[in-house]
Amino acid sequence: MQAETASYQLIEDDAGLRDFADLNKEIEWMCFDTEFIGEKRFITTICLIQIATKHGFFLIDPLKVKNIQPVIDMLLNEKILKVVHAGDNDYRLFNMHFGIIPLNSFDTQLAAGFVGYKHPVGFSKLVENELRIHVSKGYTVTDWEKRPFQKKQLDYALLDVVYLHELWQRLEDKLRRLGRLEWVREEFKTLEAPDAYEQDPYKEALESNLIKSLKRKEQLFLIRLFLWRNDEARRRDHSKEMVLPTKYISPIVRAVHSGLDALKHNRRLPDNVVGRFGQMFVEMFERTASAEEREVLKQIPRDNSENPKQDIMMEMLDLLVKYKCLQAGISSNIVLPRGILKKMKNDKDYFDPLLEMGWRKEFLGEEIISWFKFRSNLEIEFLNGKFELKMMPE
């Protein structure tokens, strides 16, 4: 079915939502998506909720329907399978606004990574490859807050749920034939993990490419600067870029130790930024570190430039996993998430227990897992045109 020919119900009041809930109280599955706007604000606004069930297609306007509890109840109902694509984005919004985590999901983006697609694969590409249907992208960036909706907007929004049911059926069939359905179901459970939606206030600073090149006091200032920008954005409900553009952070950090005058004479910094915040930045830099801040400083990734052997070994292990994934038709980004790989590259002693649990343990095997776990003891031995990875005694 094409979105342009699909009939739908636009729900714009509480009575309509109650009728929707009554009609769908016995359903076993629902396809779910949202349209939202996050630009120029701290809290992303949910502008439209798209749902497909066996009873039809429904577009719910949460800017007009103030109490969407019936939708929340459906998302929390474990008896209803939620079919989504990149569902963590939508789930994060509902967690932020309503403090909930939807239960019982089938994520077509995650599932695709287990049947030969690179992860993450875009929705339109997946639909085109699996269903041979071209999906228009004309309204990818549109003003979803503007009312009334245009019909073409709603037709576009409908695309995100019209094809989800058939995608789910097709991907589940492939997974079953490959014997990977239980693997995928295990991975879907990560969408229900509360820590996946927790916001680490220090994450932005600790993952910054800048922080490892700084001295200790500058590192502490960078952490404080990111925290201040985040808090100020939240207070104003502005984007962080509106509070302080990222392009000014490095010049500020590198000049602040020389005081206010250095900030004023830095040609990369506009006068209005220094005029409003310069003195505060200097005081922020000079403040003594708290006990909590000292603990955060210990989490800063190490600079491994002095240990090239470890870098090479991690690159080799990563390539081995990628080759194994290529042979098996599984996305390496799912098997070895980039966040885990980065932590292991930054800290030679770090090993993520996720690699030796569940389906990853079965797929990777004990030998590869031990190579990651004890990589500091690995050596490469070249013999007669071949090379061998050898575990050396400690």
Coordinates of C-alpha atoms in Angstrom, one line a residue:
M1 CA 0.0 0.0 0.0
Q2 CA 1.3 3.4 -0.9
A3 CA 1.1 6.2 1.7
E4 CA -0.7 8.5 -0.9
T5 CA -3.6 5.9 -1.1
A6 CA -3.7 4.9 2.5
S7 CA -6.6 6.4 4.5
Y8 CA -5.9 7.6 8.0
Q9 CA -7.5 9.3 10.9
L10 CA -6.1 12.6 12.2
I11 CA -6.7 12.8 15.9
E12 CA -6.8 16.4 17.3
D13 CA -8.9 16.2 20.5
D14 CA -9.3 14.1 23.6
A15 CA -12.5 12.5 22.4
G16 CA -10.9 11.3 19.3
L17 CA -8.0 9.8 21.3
R18 CA -10.4 8.0 23.6
D19 CA -12.2 6.5 20.6
F20 CA -8.7 5.4 19.2
A21 CA -7.9 3.7 22.5
D22 CA -11.2 1.9 22.7
L23 CA -10.8 0.6 19.1
N24 CA -7.3 -0.7 19.7
K25 CA -7.6 -2.1 23.2
E26 CA -7.2 -5.7 22.1
I27 CA -4.4 -5.3 19.5
E28 CA -1.3 -7.4 19.5
W29 CA 1.0 -5.1 17.5
M30 CA 1.4 -1.5 16.6
C31 CA 3.8 0.3 14.3
F32 CA 5.0 3.5 15.9
D33 CA 6.9 6.7 14.9
T34 CA 7.1 10.4 15.7
E35 CA 7.9 13.7 14.0
F36 CA 9.7 16.2 16.2
I37 CA 11.6 19.5 16.2
G38 CA 14.8 20.0 18.3
E39 CA 16.3 23.0 16.6
K40 CA 16.7 26.2 18.7
R41 CA 15.5 24.6 21.9
F42 CA 16.9 22.4 24.6
I43 CA 13.8 20.1 25.0
T44 CA 12.8 18.5 21.7
T45 CA 9.1 19.0 20.9
I46 CA 7.0 16.0 19.8
C47 CA 4.9 17.3 17.0
L48 CA 3.2 14.3 15.6
I49 CA 2.7 10.6 16.6
Q50 CA 2.1 8.1 13.8
I51 CA 0.6 4.7 14.7
A52 CA -0.5 1.8 12.5
T53 CA -2.5 -1.2 13.8
K54 CA -4.7 -3.9 12.3
H55 CA -7.5 -1.3 12.5
G56 CA -5.8 1.3 10.3
F57 CA -3.5 4.3 10.4
F58 CA -3.7 7.1 13.0
L59 CA -1.9 10.4 13.2
I60 CA -2.1 12.0 16.6
D61 CA -1.4 15.7 17.2
P62 CA 0.2 16.0 20.7
L63 CA 0.2 19.8 20.4
K64 CA -3.6 19.8 20.4
V65 CA -4.3 16.6 22.4
K66 CA -2.8 17.6 25.7
N67 CA -3.2 14.3 27.5
I68 CA -1.8 11.4 25.5
Q69 CA -2.0 8.9 28.3
P70 CA -3.7 6.3 26.1
V71 CA -0.7 6.2 23.8
I72 CA 1.6 6.0 26.8
D73 CA -0.4 3.0 28.2
M74 CA -0.1 1.3 24.8
L75 CA 3.7 1.8 24.8
L76 CA 4.0 0.3 28.3
N77 CA 1.8 -2.7 27.5
E78 CA 4.1 -5.7 27.2
K79 CA 1.4 -7.6 25.3
I80 CA 1.6 -5.2 22.4
L81 CA 4.6 -5.5 20.1
K82 CA 5.9 -2.1 19.1
V83 CA 7.3 -2.2 15.6
V84 CA 9.7 0.7 15.1
H85 CA 12.7 1.9 13.0
A86 CA 15.6 3.4 15.0
G87 CA 13.2 3.3 17.9
D88 CA 15.7 4.6 20.5
N89 CA 15.3 8.1 19.1
D90 CA 11.5 8.1 19.7
Y91 CA 11.9 6.2 23.0
R92 CA 14.4 8.8 24.2
L93 CA 11.8 11.5 23.6
F94 CA 9.1 9.7 25.5
N95 CA 11.6 9.0 28.3
M96 CA 12.5 12.7 28.5
H97 CA 8.9 14.0 28.4
F98 CA 7.0 11.3 30.3
G99 CA 9.7 9.2 32.1
I100 CA 8.7 6.0 30.4
I101 CA 10.5 3.3 28.4
P102 CA 8.3 1.4 25.9
L103 CA 8.3 -2.4 26.3
N104 CA 8.4 -5.2 23.8
S105 CA 9.8 -3.9 20.5
F106 CA 10.9 -5.1 17.1
D107 CA 13.3 -2.5 15.6
T108 CA 13.7 -2.9 11.9
Q109 CA 17.0 -1.0 11.8
L110 CA 18.5 -3.3 14.4
A111 CA 17.1 -6.4 12.8
A112 CA 18.5 -5.3 9.4
G113 CA 22.0 -5.4 10.9
F114 CA 21.6 -9.1 11.4
V115 CA 20.6 -10.0 7.9
G116 CA 23.4 -8.3 5.9
Y117 CA 22.8 -4.5 6.1
K118 CA 25.3 -2.0 7.5
H119 CA 24.2 -0.5 10.8
P120 CA 22.6 2.0 10.9
V121 CA 20.6 1.6 7.7
G122 CA 18.2 4.3 6.7
F123 CA 14.5 3.6 6.5
S124 CA 14.0 4.6 2.9
K125 CA 16.9 2.3 1.8
L126 CA 15.5 -0.6 3.7
V127 CA 12.1 -0.2 2.2
E128 CA 13.5 0.1 -1.3
N129 CA 15.7 -3.0 -0.9
E130 CA 13.1 -5.2 0.8
L131 CA 9.8 -4.0 -0.7
R132 CA 11.0 -2.5 -4.0
I133 CA 9.2 0.8 -3.1
H134 CA 10.7 4.2 -3.5
V135 CA 10.2 6.4 -0.5
S136 CA 10.0 10.2 -1.0
K137 CA 12.3 12.3 1.3
G138 CA 10.7 15.7 0.3
Y139 CA 9.5 16.6 3.8
T140 CA 12.5 15.4 5.9
V141 CA 13.1 18.9 7.1
T142 CA 9.7 20.6 7.6
D143 CA 8.0 22.7 10.2
W144 CA 6.1 20.1 12.1
E145 CA 4.9 22.7 14.6
K146 CA 3.0 24.8 12.0
R147 CA -0.7 24.3 12.0
P148 CA -2.8 23.4 10.1
F149 CA -0.9 20.5 8.6
Q150 CA -0.6 20.3 4.8
K151 CA -1.9 17.0 3.3
K152 CA 1.5 16.3 1.8
Q153 CA 3.1 16.6 5.2
L154 CA 0.7 14.0 6.6
D155 CA 1.2 11.7 3.6
Y156 CA 5.0 11.9 4.2
A157 CA 4.6 11.2 8.0
L158 CA 2.4 8.2 7.1
L159 CA 5.3 6.7 5.1
D160 CA 7.1 5.9 8.4
V161 CA 4.4 3.5 9.5
V162 CA 2.7 2.3 6.3
Y163 CA 5.6 -0.1 5.4
L164 CA 6.7 -1.1 8.9
H165 CA 4.4 -4.1 9.3
E166 CA 5.5 -5.7 6.0
L167 CA 9.2 -4.9 6.9
W168 CA 8.8 -6.6 10.3
Q169 CA 7.3 -9.7 8.7
R170 CA 9.9 -9.9 6.0
L171 CA 12.9 -9.4 8.3
E172 CA 11.6 -11.7 11.0
D173 CA 11.2 -14.4 8.4
K174 CA 14.9 -13.9 7.2
L175 CA 16.1 -13.9 10.9
R176 CA 14.2 -17.2 11.5
R177 CA 15.7 -18.9 8.5
L178 CA 19.2 -17.7 9.6
G179 CA 18.7 -18.9 13.1
R180 CA 19.2 -15.4 14.5
L181 CA 15.8 -14.4 15.7
E182 CA 16.7 -15.0 19.4
W183 CA 19.9 -13.0 19.0
V184 CA 17.9 -10.1 17.7
R185 CA 15.3 -10.4 20.4
E186 CA 18.1 -10.3 23.0
E187 CA 19.4 -7.1 21.3
F188 CA 16.0 -5.5 21.3
K189 CA 16.1 -5.7 25.1
T190 CA 18.7 -2.9 25.0
L191 CA 15.9 -0.6 24.1
E192 CA 14.3 -1.2 27.5
A193 CA 17.5 -0.7 29.5
P194 CA 17.1 2.5 31.7
D195 CA 20.8 3.3 31.5
A196 CA 20.5 3.7 27.7
Y197 CA 18.5 6.8 28.3
E198 CA 20.4 8.3 31.3
Q199 CA 22.2 11.5 30.5
D200 CA 25.7 11.6 31.8
P201 CA 26.4 15.3 32.4
Y202 CA 30.1 14.8 31.8
K203 CA 29.8 12.8 28.6
E204 CA 30.1 15.7 26.2
A205 CA 33.4 16.9 27.7
L206 CA 34.9 13.4 28.2
E207 CA 34.2 12.5 24.6
S208 CA 35.6 15.7 23.2
N209 CA 38.6 15.4 20.9
L210 CA 40.0 18.5 22.6
I211 CA 40.3 17.2 26.2
K212 CA 43.2 14.8 25.8
S213 CA 45.5 17.6 24.4
L214 CA 44.9 19.9 27.4
K215 CA 46.7 20.3 30.7
R216 CA 44.9 19.3 33.9
K217 CA 43.5 22.7 34.8
E218 CA 42.4 23.4 31.3
Q219 CA 40.7 20.0 31.2
L220 CA 38.8 20.9 34.4
F221 CA 37.7 24.2 32.8
L222 CA 36.5 22.4 29.7
I223 CA 34.4 20.1 31.8
R224 CA 32.9 23.1 33.7
L225 CA 32.3 25.0 30.4
F226 CA 30.3 22.2 28.9
L227 CA 28.3 21.8 32.1
W228 CA 27.6 25.6 32.2
R229 CA 26.5 25.6 28.5
N230 CA 24.2 22.7 29.1
D231 CA 22.6 24.2 32.2
E232 CA 22.2 27.6 30.6
A233 CA 20.6 26.0 27.5
R234 CA 18.2 24.0 29.7
R235 CA 17.3 27.2 31.7
R236 CA 16.5 29.2 28.6
D237 CA 15.2 26.2 26.6
H238 CA 17.6 27.2 23.8
S239 CA 19.9 25.0 21.9
K240 CA 23.5 24.8 23.2
E241 CA 24.8 26.4 20.0
M242 CA 22.6 29.4 20.7
V243 CA 24.2 29.8 24.2
L244 CA 27.8 29.3 23.1
P245 CA 28.7 28.1 19.6
T246 CA 31.0 25.1 19.7
K247 CA 33.6 26.8 17.4
Y248 CA 34.4 29.3 20.2
I249 CA 35.1 26.6 22.9
S250 CA 38.7 25.7 21.9
P251 CA 39.8 29.4 21.6
I252 CA 38.3 30.1 25.0
V253 CA 39.9 27.1 26.7
R254 CA 43.3 27.8 25.3
A255 CA 43.3 31.5 26.2
V256 CA 41.5 31.6 29.5
H257 CA 44.6 30.8 31.6
S258 CA 46.1 34.2 30.5
G259 CA 43.1 36.0 31.9
L260 CA 40.3 38.4 30.7
D261 CA 42.7 40.5 28.6
A262 CA 43.8 37.5 26.6
L263 CA 40.1 36.6 25.8
K264 CA 39.4 40.2 24.8
H265 CA 42.3 40.3 22.4
N266 CA 41.7 36.9 20.8
R267 CA 40.6 37.6 17.3
R268 CA 38.6 34.3 17.1
L269 CA 36.3 35.4 19.9
P270 CA 33.5 37.9 19.2
D271 CA 33.3 40.9 21.6
N272 CA 29.8 40.2 22.7
V273 CA 30.7 36.7 23.9
V274 CA 33.7 37.9 25.9
G275 CA 31.8 41.0 27.2
R276 CA 28.9 38.8 28.5
F277 CA 30.8 35.8 29.8
G278 CA 34.6 36.6 29.9
Q279 CA 34.9 37.4 33.6
M280 CA 32.8 34.4 34.5
F281 CA 35.0 32.2 32.4
V282 CA 38.1 33.4 34.2
E283 CA 36.5 32.8 37.6
M284 CA 35.4 29.4 36.4
F285 CA 38.9 28.5 35.4
E286 CA 40.5 29.7 38.7
R287 CA 38.0 27.8 41.0
T288 CA 39.5 25.0 43.0
A289 CA 38.5 21.5 42.0
S290 CA 35.9 19.7 44.0
A291 CA 36.1 16.1 45.1
E292 CA 33.5 15.1 42.4
E293 CA 35.5 17.0 39.7
R294 CA 38.7 15.2 40.7
E295 CA 36.9 11.9 40.2
V296 CA 35.7 13.0 36.8
L297 CA 39.2 14.0 35.8
K298 CA 40.2 10.4 36.4
Q299 CA 37.8 9.3 33.7
I300 CA 39.5 11.3 30.9
P301 CA 40.7 8.9 28.2
R302 CA 44.4 8.3 28.1
D303 CA 46.5 9.5 25.2
N304 CA 47.9 6.3 23.7
S305 CA 50.2 8.0 21.3
E306 CA 53.2 6.8 23.3
N307 CA 52.0 3.2 22.9
P308 CA 51.6 2.6 19.2
K309 CA 51.7 -1.2 19.7
Q310 CA 48.4 -1.1 21.5
D311 CA 46.8 1.0 18.9
I312 CA 47.9 -1.4 16.1
M313 CA 46.7 -4.4 18.1
M314 CA 43.3 -2.9 18.6
E315 CA 43.1 -2.0 15.0
M316 CA 43.9 -5.5 14.0
L317 CA 41.4 -7.0 16.4
D318 CA 38.7 -4.6 15.1
L319 CA 39.5 -5.7 11.5
L320 CA 39.3 -9.4 12.4
V321 CA 35.8 -8.8 13.9
K322 CA 34.8 -6.8 10.8
Y323 CA 36.0 -9.7 8.5
K324 CA 34.1 -12.3 10.6
C325 CA 31.0 -10.1 10.4
L326 CA 31.4 -9.7 6.7
Q327 CA 31.5 -13.4 6.2
A328 CA 28.4 -13.9 8.4
G329 CA 26.4 -11.0 7.1
I330 CA 26.1 -9.2 10.4
S331 CA 26.9 -5.5 11.0
S332 CA 30.2 -5.1 12.9
N333 CA 28.8 -1.9 14.4
I334 CA 26.2 -4.0 16.3
V335 CA 28.7 -6.8 17.3
L336 CA 31.3 -4.3 18.4
P337 CA 29.6 -1.0 19.1
R338 CA 31.8 2.0 18.4
G339 CA 31.5 3.3 22.0
I340 CA 33.0 0.1 23.4
L341 CA 35.7 0.0 20.8
K342 CA 36.7 3.6 21.6
K343 CA 36.9 2.9 25.3
M344 CA 39.1 -0.1 24.7
K345 CA 41.3 1.9 22.4
N346 CA 41.6 4.7 25.0
D347 CA 42.3 2.4 28.0
K348 CA 44.5 -0.7 27.5
D349 CA 43.0 -2.3 30.7
Y350 CA 39.4 -1.8 29.8
F351 CA 37.3 -4.7 28.7
D352 CA 33.5 -4.5 28.2
P353 CA 31.7 -7.5 29.7
L354 CA 29.0 -7.2 27.0
L355 CA 31.4 -8.9 24.6
E356 CA 31.3 -12.2 26.6
M357 CA 27.6 -12.2 27.2
G358 CA 24.6 -13.7 25.3
W359 CA 24.7 -13.8 21.5
R360 CA 28.0 -11.9 21.2
K361 CA 29.8 -14.6 23.1
E362 CA 28.3 -17.3 20.8
F363 CA 29.2 -15.3 17.7
L364 CA 32.7 -14.1 18.6
G365 CA 33.8 -17.3 20.3
E366 CA 36.2 -17.7 23.2
E367 CA 39.4 -17.1 21.3
I368 CA 38.5 -13.7 19.9
I369 CA 37.0 -12.6 23.3
S370 CA 40.3 -13.7 25.0
W371 CA 42.3 -11.7 22.5
F372 CA 40.3 -8.5 23.4
K373 CA 40.4 -9.3 27.1
F374 CA 44.1 -9.9 27.3
R375 CA 45.3 -7.8 24.4
S376 CA 48.2 -6.3 26.3
N377 CA 49.8 -9.8 26.2
L378 CA 49.3 -10.3 22.5
E379 CA 52.2 -10.5 20.1
I380 CA 52.4 -11.0 16.4
E381 CA 54.9 -13.6 15.2
F382 CA 55.9 -13.7 11.5
L383 CA 56.8 -17.2 10.1
N384 CA 57.5 -18.2 6.5
G385 CA 55.0 -15.9 4.9
K386 CA 52.4 -16.3 7.6
F387 CA 51.7 -14.5 10.9
E388 CA 50.3 -15.8 14.1
L389 CA 48.7 -14.0 17.1
K390 CA 50.3 -15.4 20.2
M391 CA 49.3 -14.9 23.8
M392 CA 52.5 -14.2 25.8
P393 CA 52.8 -15.1 29.5
E394 CA 52.3 -12.1 31.9

